[in-house]
Each structure stands twice: as C-alpha cells, then as structure tokens.
Amino acid sequence: MSSKTANQQMVAAVQSGPNTTSRLTATLGALLAYAPFGWWIADAYPAFAVAGGIAAVGVASIPDKLSPWIIPDEWTHSLLGAAAVGGLVAAAGWLIADNIVIYAGSRIVTSEAAAQYGFAVGGLAAYGHILADGLTATAVRPLWPISEREGSLDLPALVDPRNNDGRINLVGTIVIVALAVGVMSSTVTATML
C-alpha cells in the first residue's frame, strides 16, 4: 500500500503525463477558430453547430498525434496540415452520411454536404490548434507551403512577471489583453446585432 495521499497521486499523474498546457491550448485554439462558423450555422442547424464543436474538440490534437513519428512537425503544424486534417474529417463525414440517413430540418444531408461540413470543421479546428501553438513557445509555420516564415509569440514568457525586462513584457501583455478584449467584445456585439 502506498503512503501517498490522493492529492499527491493526482499531482504525480498530471505531472507525468503529456504537456497538459499544450493540450489545453490546442483545444481552446480549435474551439476559438470554430466558434464563428458555429455561431453562423447555429441559427439554421443548432444540432450541427453543437456536433461541430464536439468534433472540433475531438480533432484538435490530431496535428500533435501525427507528428513527429508519422509526419514531420513542420508539415502537420501548417496550412497544409490543417487542410489534411480537414480532409480526414471530410472523409469521415462522407462515410457517415453515405451509410446513415441524416436530416437537417426537413431535408436529407447528402454525402457531399457532410464532407464539406467535415472539411470546414476539421480544417478550422486544426488551424486553430496551429495558431494556438504559435502563442506558446512552439515555433510554427502557419502558412507553409506558401511561406517558409516561422515564429511564435511565446505568450507564457510575455505574461510571466519574472521575465519583465524593462517593462517591455508588461507593455506587451497589456497590449495583447486589450486586443483580445476588443476582438471579443466586437464579436459579441456583432452577433447581438
């Protein structure tokens, strides 16, 4: 019998697993990229909007699962990688709609429509993951193969007060927070109109 408390066991389990912050960032990035599309489709098809959100969370980690063992990281964390993930989800949508009758209102969803919807959800979720990775210390090429430029914002270092060298990081943090609040409030205002 172990002498560790339940709390110590939980902390050890979390610390020994994959990077939880990276998974959380990828999932939030996927949801934020899918959100405008989900809001747009929710008026006519609320069930599809919810299903798309669930699918976005489900496919958010695919770029990390494909790299580095199967496909190089610079391919999976790029525009091309997002299109590939969109293609995988489109194929799944095609197969589901081809084998099960799905109704959207009073109309039957065709395999082509399910594939297009799957591509949009998968591509947006994967690209949101990639952009969220760019906010961390992970260097990504978000426009590869169109552009070879690589970079990251390293937001955790920017927010960390221990790295506040001459108020540059503090100013950067205030600017990023102000931009994020401005974008979120304008999005909420636009959806309310």
XYZ file of C-alpha atoms in Angstrom:
193
model
C 0.000 0.000 0.000
C 1.344 3.394 -0.974
C 1.769 6.078 1.644
C 0.951 8.894 -0.847
C -2.224 10.846 -0.302
C -4.840 11.045 -3.038
C -3.785 14.619 -3.762
C -0.129 13.627 -4.194
C -1.129 10.779 -6.512
C -3.208 13.143 -8.652
C -0.371 15.672 -8.890
C 2.066 12.905 -9.866
C -0.315 11.618 -12.543
C -0.753 15.065 -14.081
C 2.974 15.825 -13.992
C 3.983 12.510 -15.520
C 1.576 12.782 -18.480
C 1.938 14.769 -21.701
C 2.089 18.537 -21.524
C -1.384 19.455 -20.251
C -0.976 23.137 -21.061
C -0.198 22.300 -24.683
C -3.314 20.119 -24.977
C -5.475 22.786 -23.351
C -4.065 25.482 -25.623
C -4.671 23.333 -28.709
C -8.255 22.596 -27.678
C -9.034 26.235 -26.898
C -7.470 27.320 -30.189
C -9.590 24.789 -32.084
C -12.766 25.962 -30.355
C -11.991 29.643 -30.930
C -11.318 29.034 -34.613
C -14.558 27.032 -34.955
C -16.716 29.467 -32.924
C -17.585 31.987 -35.692
C -18.548 29.161 -38.048
C -20.547 27.511 -35.250
C -22.412 30.757 -34.490
C -23.163 31.210 -38.167
C -24.615 27.723 -38.614
C -26.404 27.649 -35.242
C -29.325 29.775 -36.458
C -30.441 27.231 -39.035
C -28.994 23.987 -37.616
C -28.251 24.152 -33.881
C -27.622 20.402 -33.608
C -24.960 20.595 -36.314
C -23.331 23.552 -34.556
C -23.045 21.555 -31.326
C -21.845 18.455 -33.193
C -19.238 20.581 -34.961
C -17.985 21.936 -31.641
C -17.653 18.413 -30.276
C -15.863 17.339 -33.456
C -13.532 20.364 -33.195
C -12.513 19.306 -29.691
C -12.081 15.735 -30.896
C -9.781 16.593 -33.802
C -7.867 19.374 -32.025
C -4.998 17.060 -31.095
C -4.594 15.338 -34.467
C -1.646 17.539 -35.590
C 0.245 16.543 -32.422
C -0.637 12.866 -32.792
C 0.634 12.723 -36.383
C 3.976 14.304 -35.582
C 6.856 13.564 -35.176
C 6.564 9.795 -35.676
C 4.443 9.702 -38.827
C 4.735 13.131 -40.448
C 7.290 15.902 -39.735
C 6.103 18.599 -37.315
C 6.504 21.425 -39.826
C 4.015 19.678 -42.139
C 1.353 18.934 -39.539
C 1.549 22.392 -37.969
C 0.925 24.315 -41.197
C -1.788 25.353 -43.612
C -1.207 22.107 -45.497
C -1.573 20.095 -42.283
C -4.850 21.841 -41.462
C -6.136 21.001 -44.942
C -5.074 17.364 -44.445
C -6.942 17.157 -41.123
C -9.935 18.768 -42.822
C -9.693 16.072 -45.488
C -9.684 13.322 -42.856
C -12.784 14.743 -41.176
C -14.418 15.252 -44.597
C -13.848 11.573 -45.419
C -15.411 10.589 -42.096
C -18.391 12.870 -42.777
C -18.807 11.376 -46.240
C -18.788 7.823 -44.855
C -21.256 8.642 -42.097
C -23.725 10.407 -44.393
C -23.345 7.668 -47.001
C -24.343 4.961 -44.510
C -26.810 6.771 -42.216
C -29.710 8.991 -43.196
C -29.234 12.377 -41.528
C -31.909 15.050 -41.587
C -31.276 18.790 -41.432
C -34.696 20.273 -40.907
C -36.898 18.564 -43.480
C -34.072 17.751 -45.909
C -31.690 14.815 -46.084
C -27.992 15.646 -45.729
C -26.073 14.425 -48.774
C -22.633 12.832 -48.577
C -21.147 15.855 -50.363
C -22.659 18.296 -47.864
C -21.421 16.197 -44.939
C -17.933 16.107 -46.467
C -17.910 19.888 -46.971
C -19.063 20.434 -43.396
C -16.452 17.974 -42.125
C -13.711 19.720 -44.079
C -14.699 23.094 -42.634
C -14.849 21.802 -39.062
C -11.628 19.764 -39.303
C -9.673 22.458 -41.110
C -10.762 25.214 -38.734
C -10.052 23.100 -35.652
C -6.598 22.072 -36.871
C -5.679 25.620 -37.921
C -6.897 26.954 -34.567
C -4.622 24.403 -32.875
C -1.707 25.609 -35.003
C -2.335 29.276 -34.222
C -2.693 28.478 -30.522
C 0.651 26.647 -30.620
C 2.104 29.842 -32.092
C 1.014 31.672 -28.950
C 3.166 29.336 -26.863
C 6.901 28.820 -27.231
C 6.303 26.312 -30.066
C 7.580 27.726 -33.360
C 5.132 27.067 -36.201
C 4.931 27.845 -39.921
C 1.238 28.732 -40.216
C 1.348 29.497 -43.960
C 3.633 26.685 -45.146
C 3.956 25.746 -48.098
C 3.064 29.283 -49.241
C 5.592 30.919 -46.894
C 8.603 29.497 -45.052
C 8.367 32.051 -42.204
C 8.407 30.501 -38.771
C 7.645 32.067 -35.435
C 5.888 32.096 -32.107
C 4.661 34.745 -29.733
C 5.666 32.885 -26.530
C 2.772 34.355 -24.571
C 3.613 32.477 -21.319
C 7.001 34.238 -21.146
C 5.337 37.534 -22.018
C 2.843 37.233 -19.173
C 5.322 35.903 -16.604
C 6.277 38.813 -14.298
C 9.681 37.221 -13.619
C 10.601 37.913 -17.267
C 9.628 41.554 -17.087
C 12.764 43.132 -18.545
C 12.428 46.869 -18.511
C 8.612 46.856 -18.683
C 8.677 45.543 -22.277
C 6.860 42.350 -21.339
C 4.357 44.231 -19.193
C 3.522 46.579 -22.061
C 3.239 43.643 -24.466
C 0.922 41.839 -22.085
C -1.317 44.886 -21.691
C -1.475 45.327 -25.488
C -2.342 41.656 -26.062
C -5.042 41.689 -23.379
C -6.509 44.926 -24.769
C -6.579 43.485 -28.300
C -8.170 40.244 -27.112
C -10.857 42.090 -25.141
C -11.516 44.383 -28.108
C -11.871 41.490 -30.544
C -14.103 39.515 -28.190
C -16.350 42.480 -27.403
C -16.723 43.403 -31.085
C -17.574 39.780 -31.912
C -20.216 39.660 -29.188
C -21.634 42.988 -30.348
C -21.741 41.808 -33.968
C -23.548 38.581 -33.033
C -26.092 40.514 -30.971
C -26.952 42.778 -33.925
